[in-house]
Coordinates of C-alpha atoms in Angstrom, one line a residue:
M27 CA 53.0 -7.4 -19.5
S28 CA 53.5 -4.2 -20.7
E29 CA 53.1 -1.1 -18.2
R30 CA 50.1 0.3 -20.9
R31 CA 48.6 -3.1 -20.0
K32 CA 48.9 -3.1 -16.2
S33 CA 48.1 0.4 -16.3
Y34 CA 44.9 -0.4 -17.9
E35 CA 44.0 -3.5 -15.8
K36 CA 44.4 -1.4 -12.6
D37 CA 41.9 1.0 -13.7
I38 CA 39.5 -1.7 -15.0
Y39 CA 40.0 -4.0 -11.6
S40 CA 39.7 -0.9 -9.2
S41 CA 36.3 0.5 -11.3
K42 CA 33.2 0.3 -9.0
R43 CA 30.1 -1.7 -9.2
I44 CA 27.8 -0.2 -12.1
A45 CA 24.8 1.0 -11.2
K46 CA 21.7 1.5 -14.1
V47 CA 18.3 2.6 -13.2
C48 CA 15.8 0.9 -15.2
G49 CA 12.3 2.4 -15.2
K50 CA 11.8 1.7 -11.4
H51 CA 14.0 -1.1 -11.0
R52 CA 18.0 -0.4 -10.6
I53 CA 20.0 -3.1 -11.7
F54 CA 23.4 -3.6 -10.2
A55 CA 26.6 -5.0 -12.1
A56 CA 30.0 -6.0 -11.0
E57 CA 32.4 -6.8 -13.9
T58 CA 35.7 -8.4 -13.7
I59 CA 37.4 -7.6 -16.9
N60 CA 41.1 -8.5 -18.5
D61 CA 41.2 -6.7 -21.9
E62 CA 39.5 -4.6 -24.6
K63 CA 37.8 -7.5 -25.8
S64 CA 36.3 -8.6 -22.6
M65 CA 35.5 -5.2 -21.6
K66 CA 33.4 -4.6 -24.9
K67 CA 32.1 -8.0 -24.7
K68 CA 30.7 -7.3 -20.8
M69 CA 29.4 -3.7 -21.5
L70 CA 27.0 -5.3 -24.3
C71 CA 25.8 -8.1 -22.2
L72 CA 24.8 -5.6 -19.4
A73 CA 22.9 -3.2 -22.1
C74 CA 21.2 -6.2 -23.3
I75 CA 19.8 -7.1 -19.7
I76 CA 19.0 -3.2 -19.1
F77 CA 17.1 -3.7 -22.4
S78 CA 15.2 -6.7 -21.6
S79 CA 14.2 -5.1 -18.3
S80 CA 13.1 -1.6 -20.0
A81 CA 11.2 -3.6 -22.5
G82 CA 9.7 -5.4 -19.4
M83 CA 11.4 -8.6 -19.8
G84 CA 12.3 -8.7 -15.6
Q85 CA 9.7 -9.6 -13.2
S86 CA 9.7 -7.5 -9.7
L87 CA 9.6 -8.5 -6.2
E88 CA 6.0 -6.6 -6.0
E89 CA 4.6 -8.5 -9.3
C90 CA 5.7 -11.6 -8.1
Q91 CA 3.6 -11.1 -4.8
E92 CA 0.9 -10.1 -6.6
A93 CA 0.6 -12.8 -8.7
A94 CA 1.3 -15.1 -6.0
E95 CA -1.7 -14.0 -3.6
G96 CA -4.0 -14.4 -6.9
N97 CA -2.4 -18.0 -7.6
Y98 CA -2.6 -19.2 -4.1
P99 CA -5.4 -21.7 -3.3
L100 CA -6.4 -19.7 -0.5
I101 CA -7.2 -16.6 -1.9
R102 CA -10.2 -18.4 -3.4
R103 CA -11.7 -19.1 0.2
M104 CA -12.1 -15.1 0.6
N105 CA -14.8 -15.3 -2.2
L106 CA -16.5 -18.4 -0.3
I107 CA -16.9 -16.8 3.2
Q108 CA -17.9 -13.9 1.3
Q109 CA -21.1 -15.8 -0.4
T110 CA -21.7 -17.8 3.1
T111 CA -22.0 -14.8 4.9
D112 CA -24.4 -13.2 2.4
L113 CA -26.5 -16.4 2.2
T114 CA -26.7 -16.6 6.0
V115 CA -27.5 -12.8 6.8
R116 CA -30.0 -13.4 3.9
N117 CA -31.4 -16.3 5.8
I118 CA -31.6 -14.6 9.1
G119 CA -33.6 -11.9 7.4
K120 CA -36.4 -14.3 5.9
G121 CA -37.6 -14.3 9.9
W122 CA -39.5 -11.2 9.3
L123 CA -41.6 -13.5 5.9
P124 CA -44.5 -14.6 7.6
Q125 CA -43.8 -18.7 9.1
V126 CA -46.0 -21.0 7.5
S127 CA -46.4 -24.3 8.7
A128 CA -48.9 -27.6 7.7
T129 CA -49.9 -29.9 10.0
A130 CA -52.0 -33.3 9.6
Q131 CA -52.8 -35.5 12.5
A132 CA -55.1 -38.2 13.3
T133 CA -55.7 -39.1 16.9
Y134 CA -57.7 -41.7 19.0
Q135 CA -58.8 -40.9 22.7
S136 CA -59.5 -42.8 25.9
D137 CA -62.6 -40.5 26.2
V138 CA -64.5 -37.4 24.6
T139 CA -66.6 -34.8 26.0
A140 CA -70.1 -36.0 26.3
F141 CA -73.3 -35.4 27.5
P142 CA -74.8 -36.9 30.7
D143 CA -77.3 -40.1 29.9
E144 CA -80.2 -37.8 31.4
M145 CA -79.6 -35.1 29.2
R146 CA -79.4 -37.7 26.1
S147 CA -82.7 -39.0 27.4
L148 CA -84.4 -35.7 27.8
Y149 CA -83.1 -35.0 24.1
Q150 CA -84.2 -38.3 22.7
Q151 CA -87.6 -37.8 24.0
V152 CA -87.9 -34.3 22.2
G153 CA -86.6 -36.3 18.8
I154 CA -83.3 -35.1 19.0
D155 CA -80.8 -38.2 18.6
M156 CA -77.6 -36.6 20.6
Q157 CA -74.4 -39.3 19.7
G158 CA -71.6 -37.3 21.4
L159 CA -67.9 -37.2 19.6
K160 CA -66.3 -39.9 18.2
K161 CA -63.1 -41.4 20.0
D162 CA -61.1 -41.2 16.8
Q163 CA -60.3 -37.6 15.9
Y164 CA -59.0 -36.0 12.7
R165 CA -57.3 -32.7 11.8
I166 CA -55.6 -31.1 8.3
G167 CA -54.5 -27.6 8.9
I168 CA -52.0 -24.8 8.2
D169 CA -50.6 -22.2 11.0
V170 CA -49.4 -19.0 9.9
Q171 CA -47.5 -16.7 12.1
Q172 CA -46.1 -13.2 11.5
T173 CA -43.2 -11.5 13.8
I174 CA -44.1 -7.7 14.1
F175 CA -41.8 -6.6 16.7
D176 CA -38.7 -8.9 17.8
G177 CA -36.6 -6.7 20.0
G178 CA -34.3 -6.2 17.8
A179 CA -33.3 -9.9 17.7
I180 CA -32.8 -10.4 13.7
K181 CA -31.0 -7.0 13.6
R182 CA -28.4 -8.5 16.1
Q183 CA -28.4 -12.0 14.4
K184 CA -27.4 -10.2 11.1
D185 CA -24.7 -8.3 12.7
L186 CA -23.4 -11.5 14.7
A187 CA -23.3 -13.0 11.3
L188 CA -21.4 -10.6 9.7
Q189 CA -18.8 -10.2 12.1
Q190 CA -18.8 -14.1 12.2
G191 CA -17.7 -13.7 8.4
N192 CA -15.2 -10.8 8.9
V193 CA -13.3 -12.7 11.6
E194 CA -12.8 -15.8 9.1
A195 CA -12.2 -13.4 6.3
A196 CA -9.4 -12.0 8.5
Q197 CA -7.9 -14.9 9.6
N198 CA -7.8 -16.4 6.2
E199 CA -5.8 -12.9 5.1
V200 CA -3.4 -13.7 7.6
E201 CA -2.7 -17.4 5.9
L202 CA -2.5 -15.1 2.6
Y203 CA -0.2 -12.7 3.9
H204 CA 2.1 -15.6 4.6
V205 CA 2.5 -15.9 1.2
R206 CA 4.8 -13.1 0.9
K207 CA 7.3 -14.3 3.3
R208 CA 7.8 -17.2 1.2
V209 CA 7.6 -15.3 -1.9
N210 CA 10.6 -13.3 -0.4
D211 CA 12.6 -15.9 0.1
M212 CA 12.5 -17.6 -3.2
Y213 CA 12.7 -14.3 -5.0
F214 CA 15.9 -13.3 -3.1
A215 CA 17.5 -16.9 -3.3
L216 CA 17.0 -16.5 -7.5
L217 CA 18.9 -13.0 -7.8
L218 CA 21.5 -14.8 -5.6
L219 CA 22.2 -17.3 -7.7
D220 CA 21.9 -15.1 -10.6
D221 CA 24.8 -12.9 -8.5
Q222 CA 26.5 -16.2 -8.2
I223 CA 26.0 -17.7 -11.7
Q224 CA 27.7 -14.2 -13.3
L225 CA 30.7 -14.4 -10.7
N226 CA 31.5 -17.9 -11.8
R227 CA 31.5 -16.8 -15.1
D228 CA 33.5 -14.0 -14.6
L229 CA 36.0 -16.4 -13.1
Q230 CA 36.2 -18.7 -15.4
E231 CA 37.1 -15.9 -17.6
L232 CA 39.8 -15.1 -15.5
L233 CA 41.0 -18.7 -15.2
D234 CA 40.7 -19.1 -18.6
G235 CA 43.2 -15.8 -19.5
N236 CA 45.8 -17.3 -16.8
E237 CA 45.5 -20.9 -18.6
K238 CA 46.4 -19.3 -22.2
K239 CA 49.4 -17.6 -20.7
L240 CA 50.5 -20.4 -18.6
A241 CA 49.8 -22.4 -22.5
S242 CA 52.0 -20.1 -23.7
M243 CA 54.8 -20.1 -21.4
F244 CA 54.9 -23.5 -21.5
K245 CA 55.2 -23.9 -25.4
S246 CA 58.3 -21.5 -24.8
G247 CA 59.5 -23.6 -21.5
T248 CA 59.2 -20.5 -19.3
A249 CA 56.5 -22.6 -17.5
A250 CA 55.9 -26.4 -16.3
E251 CA 53.1 -28.3 -17.8
S252 CA 52.0 -29.3 -14.3
D253 CA 51.3 -25.4 -13.6
Y254 CA 49.3 -25.2 -16.9
L255 CA 47.6 -28.4 -15.9
N256 CA 46.8 -26.9 -12.3
V257 CA 45.2 -23.7 -13.9
K258 CA 43.1 -26.1 -16.4
A259 CA 41.8 -28.4 -13.6
E260 CA 40.8 -25.4 -11.3
R261 CA 38.8 -23.8 -14.5
M262 CA 37.1 -27.1 -14.9
Q263 CA 36.4 -27.0 -11.6
V264 CA 34.8 -23.8 -11.5
V265 CA 32.8 -24.9 -14.8
Q266 CA 31.2 -27.7 -12.7
Q267 CA 30.5 -25.3 -9.7
L268 CA 28.5 -23.5 -12.9
T269 CA 26.3 -26.3 -13.8
S270 CA 25.3 -27.1 -10.1
L271 CA 24.4 -23.5 -9.9
Q272 CA 22.4 -23.5 -12.8
S273 CA 20.6 -26.5 -11.9
R274 CA 19.7 -25.0 -8.3
R275 CA 18.7 -21.9 -10.1
K276 CA 16.5 -23.9 -12.6
T277 CA 14.8 -25.5 -9.4
V278 CA 14.6 -22.4 -7.3
A279 CA 12.8 -20.4 -10.8
R280 CA 10.3 -23.4 -11.4
M281 CA 9.3 -23.6 -7.6
L282 CA 8.8 -19.4 -7.8
S283 CA 7.0 -19.7 -11.1
T284 CA 4.9 -22.3 -9.9
F285 CA 4.0 -20.5 -7.0
C286 CA 3.3 -17.3 -8.4
G287 CA 1.6 -19.0 -11.7
I288 CA 3.5 -16.8 -13.8
E289 CA 7.0 -17.5 -15.7
V290 CA 9.5 -16.1 -13.5
T291 CA 12.7 -15.9 -15.7
A292 CA 14.4 -12.6 -14.9
P293 CA 14.1 -11.6 -11.7
V294 CA 15.1 -7.8 -11.0
K295 CA 17.0 -6.3 -8.3
P296 CA 15.1 -4.2 -6.0
M297 CA 15.9 -1.1 -5.4
L298 CA 17.2 0.1 -1.9
P299 CA 14.0 1.4 -0.2
A300 CA 14.2 4.0 1.9
V301 CA 13.9 3.8 5.6
S302 CA 10.4 4.1 7.1
Q303 CA 9.6 6.0 10.4
E304 CA 8.7 3.6 13.1
L305 CA 5.0 3.1 12.4
P306 CA 2.5 0.5 14.6
S307 CA 2.9 -2.8 13.1
Q308 CA 0.0 -2.7 10.1
R309 CA 0.2 -6.7 10.0
P310 CA -3.5 -8.6 9.4
E311 CA -2.9 -10.8 12.6
L312 CA -4.1 -7.3 14.2
K313 CA -7.1 -6.8 12.1
V314 CA -8.3 -10.6 13.4
I315 CA -7.8 -9.5 17.3
E316 CA -10.1 -6.2 16.4
A317 CA -12.7 -8.3 14.3
Q318 CA -12.8 -10.4 17.3
L319 CA -13.4 -7.5 19.6
R320 CA -16.4 -6.6 17.3
L321 CA -17.6 -10.1 17.4
A322 CA -18.4 -10.1 21.6
D323 CA -19.6 -6.5 21.2
A324 CA -22.4 -8.2 18.8
Q325 CA -22.8 -11.0 20.9
E326 CA -23.6 -9.0 23.7
K327 CA -26.0 -6.7 21.9
A328 CA -27.5 -10.1 20.9
L329 CA -28.2 -10.6 24.7
D330 CA -29.4 -7.8 25.2
A331 CA -32.1 -8.6 22.1
A332 CA -32.7 -11.7 23.9
L333 CA -34.2 -9.9 26.9
M334 CA -36.7 -8.3 24.7
P335 CA -40.5 -9.0 24.4
R336 CA -41.7 -10.4 21.0
L337 CA -45.1 -9.8 19.8
G338 CA -47.0 -11.2 16.3
I339 CA -50.1 -11.9 14.5
F340 CA -51.4 -15.4 13.4
A341 CA -53.7 -17.2 11.6
Q342 CA -54.9 -20.9 12.1
G343 CA -57.1 -22.9 10.0
F344 CA -57.8 -26.7 9.7
Y345 CA -60.6 -29.4 8.2
G346 CA -61.3 -32.0 10.4
Y347 CA -63.3 -33.4 12.9
P348 CA -64.3 -32.0 15.8
G349 CA -64.3 -28.4 14.9
Y350 CA -64.5 -25.5 17.2
N351 CA -68.3 -26.1 17.3
L352 CA -68.4 -29.1 19.5
F353 CA -72.2 -29.2 19.8
E354 CA -72.6 -29.3 16.3
D355 CA -69.8 -32.2 16.0
M356 CA -71.5 -34.2 18.8
M357 CA -74.9 -34.6 16.5
H358 CA -73.9 -34.6 13.1
R359 CA -69.6 -36.2 13.4
Q360 CA -68.6 -34.5 10.0
W361 CA -65.7 -32.9 9.0
T362 CA -65.9 -29.0 8.9
L363 CA -63.7 -26.1 7.7
N364 CA -62.3 -24.0 11.4
G365 CA -60.3 -21.1 11.3
M366 CA -58.7 -18.3 13.8
V367 CA -56.6 -15.3 14.1
G368 CA -55.6 -13.4 17.0
A369 CA -52.2 -12.0 18.5
R370 CA -49.3 -13.3 20.7
L371 CA -46.9 -11.2 23.1
Q372 CA -44.2 -13.2 24.3
W373 CA -41.2 -12.5 26.9
N374 CA -39.2 -15.0 27.7
I375 CA -37.2 -13.9 30.8
G376 CA -35.2 -17.3 30.9
A377 CA -32.4 -15.5 29.7
L378 CA -32.2 -13.6 32.9
Y379 CA -30.8 -16.7 34.5
T380 CA -27.7 -16.8 32.1
R381 CA -27.4 -13.3 31.7
K382 CA -24.4 -12.6 33.8
N383 CA -22.6 -15.7 33.0
D384 CA -22.8 -14.8 29.4
K385 CA -21.6 -11.0 30.1
A386 CA -19.0 -12.5 31.9
R387 CA -17.4 -14.6 29.3
L388 CA -18.0 -12.1 26.6
Q389 CA -15.4 -10.0 28.9
L390 CA -13.0 -12.8 29.0
M391 CA -13.3 -13.1 25.1
R392 CA -12.3 -9.4 25.2
Q393 CA -9.5 -9.6 28.0
T394 CA -8.1 -12.7 25.8
A395 CA -8.1 -11.0 22.6
E396 CA -6.4 -7.9 23.8
N397 CA -3.4 -10.1 25.5
S398 CA -3.0 -11.7 22.0
R399 CA -2.8 -8.1 20.8
E400 CA -0.1 -7.5 23.2
V401 CA 1.6 -10.9 23.0
F402 CA 1.8 -10.6 19.1
L403 CA 3.2 -6.8 19.4
F404 CA 5.6 -7.5 21.8
N405 CA 7.4 -10.4 20.0
N406 CA 6.7 -8.4 16.5
H407 CA 8.7 -5.5 18.3
L408 CA 11.6 -8.2 19.2
E409 CA 11.7 -9.5 15.6
Q410 CA 11.8 -5.9 14.3
M411 CA 14.7 -4.8 16.7
Q412 CA 16.7 -8.1 15.5
Q413 CA 15.9 -7.1 12.1
D414 CA 17.3 -3.7 12.6
E415 CA 20.8 -4.9 14.0
N416 CA 20.7 -7.4 10.9
I417 CA 20.7 -4.8 8.3
S418 CA 23.2 -2.4 10.4
R419 CA 25.2 -5.2 10.2
Y420 CA 25.4 -5.8 6.5
R421 CA 25.6 -2.0 6.0
R422 CA 29.0 -1.8 7.9
L423 CA 30.3 -4.9 6.5
M424 CA 29.2 -3.7 3.0
A425 CA 31.3 -0.4 3.6
D426 CA 34.3 -2.4 3.7
D427 CA 33.2 -4.9 0.7
E428 CA 34.7 -2.6 -2.4
E429 CA 37.9 -1.9 -0.5
I430 CA 38.7 -5.7 0.1
I431 CA 37.7 -6.4 -3.5
A432 CA 40.1 -3.8 -4.8
L433 CA 42.8 -5.2 -2.6
R434 CA 42.2 -8.9 -3.2
S435 CA 42.1 -7.4 -7.1
K436 CA 45.7 -5.7 -6.9
V437 CA 47.6 -9.1 -4.8
R438 CA 45.9 -11.0 -7.6
Q439 CA 47.5 -9.0 -10.3
A440 CA 50.8 -8.9 -8.6
A441 CA 50.4 -12.6 -8.3
E442 CA 50.3 -12.7 -11.8
S443 CA 53.0 -10.8 -12.3
K444 CA 55.5 -12.9 -10.1
L445 CA 54.3 -16.1 -11.3
A446 CA 55.2 -14.9 -14.7
H447 CA 59.1 -13.6 -13.5
G448 CA 58.9 -17.0 -11.4
I449 CA 58.6 -15.7 -7.8
I450 CA 56.0 -17.6 -7.0
D451 CA 54.6 -21.3 -8.0
V452 CA 50.8 -21.3 -9.6
N453 CA 48.9 -22.8 -6.5
D454 CA 49.8 -19.5 -5.1
L455 CA 48.3 -17.6 -7.8
L456 CA 45.3 -19.6 -7.7
R457 CA 45.1 -19.1 -4.1
E458 CA 44.9 -14.9 -4.7
I459 CA 42.4 -16.0 -7.6
N460 CA 39.8 -17.4 -5.3
S461 CA 40.3 -15.1 -2.3
E462 CA 39.6 -12.3 -4.6
N463 CA 36.7 -14.5 -6.0
A464 CA 35.6 -15.2 -2.9
A465 CA 35.7 -11.6 -1.8
R466 CA 33.3 -10.8 -4.9
V467 CA 30.9 -13.6 -3.6
Q468 CA 30.6 -12.2 0.0
Q469 CA 29.9 -8.9 -1.3
S470 CA 27.3 -10.1 -3.6
M471 CA 25.8 -12.2 -0.5
N472 CA 26.1 -9.0 2.0
E473 CA 23.8 -7.1 -0.9
I474 CA 21.2 -9.5 -1.5
E475 CA 20.9 -10.5 2.2
M476 CA 20.7 -7.3 3.2
L477 CA 18.2 -6.2 0.6
Q478 CA 16.2 -9.4 1.6
E479 CA 16.5 -8.3 5.5
I480 CA 14.9 -4.9 4.3
Y481 CA 11.9 -6.1 2.9
N482 CA 11.6 -8.8 5.3
Q483 CA 11.3 -6.0 7.8
K484 CA 8.6 -4.7 5.6
Y485 CA 6.7 -7.6 5.8
T486 CA 7.0 -8.2 9.5
K487 CA 5.6 -4.4 9.8
G488 CA 2.8 -5.1 7.7
E489 CA 4.3 -2.7 5.0
G490 CA 4.2 -5.5 2.2
R491 CA 1.5 -4.2 0.7
N492 CA 2.1 -0.9 0.5
M493 CA 5.8 -0.9 -0.8

């Protein structure tokens, strides 16, 4: 290998990770290049990736999360909850409409109102036949009641129905929010597989270059055939690993695409977000607790409304026998039309019997909700602390990744030179090649896992909808 060639490769292998900003996404790429032709090829691939992203070919994490929420079946439940609540509120409002009931009855009595025999005899003497009421009686009628004042009962029932709907909607939002965590897991797994596939191809290219060198050395008699075959076998194993990685990537991409309802083909590595200030958690679980507290308030107001008097008017009408004029019916026994209108004041004080216990039960509900808030915030804070430590650990690891790769690259290049001069055998070279590749894989894992931990922390804080 010429000095010019060695100097060129040294510059290439010690180059930093290429960073490009495309739109609002940053694309990271790290290439291991052996010669000028390979370098041009890699730069062309990188340009294609940048162009594809700028043309809108890639799918960002935010796009996948929004698509998943819109595609997940739970999103339809939100509309169902709203429709159910609206129908319930409208039905309660019907309480102000006149309440109409139709009745029909037929009875047979053991005894009826009648005149004494002496009075009947007296009536008969003056020519009046007083037959008296029949024991079988019939009535077909309509009752109409109209509420005028209900002490706020209907209004409180509406508020109660609305708050119950808010609790159900908040609980559904909690389940829907968990979708973001599942998208995070699949999205970053896909990014990690993409990086590993690219590093696998780089490793294949490196092994292929050494394989060709050993083939040439074998033909010239400066290397054993076993050395050439050893490198070839190693390259074929790496090709098998690529097949496995591509299969896993296909599976994860299909799962993510199905989950999101869109075709996720080219996930874009998100930018490293700025460190957010310590803010109170905005998780939807806290909205559930707030909704439960408001529900308890609405229930307490409904208890107060239950103690208020109710005023209404009514009208009754029926056709039957006997009617309101009993004396006429005693004489003629005919069906008649009858009607009555009036006003009614009702005051049910039975609610006082359980009011104290009902108030105590609502207070326990509030205390339970507050306790749930404290427990959630406590566990959420512990989770954020763990995530902070994980992020700091990844940052410390990443601080040395570039230097480790540069050192491994120099050792590998030195091993290639030593092999060419017969100082070491091919197994030593393969060990150094694999060590360099392992360092690159570890760098990729540290980067992706740190990004995932940062976005998981946003999820933990409830910042997922405002990223």
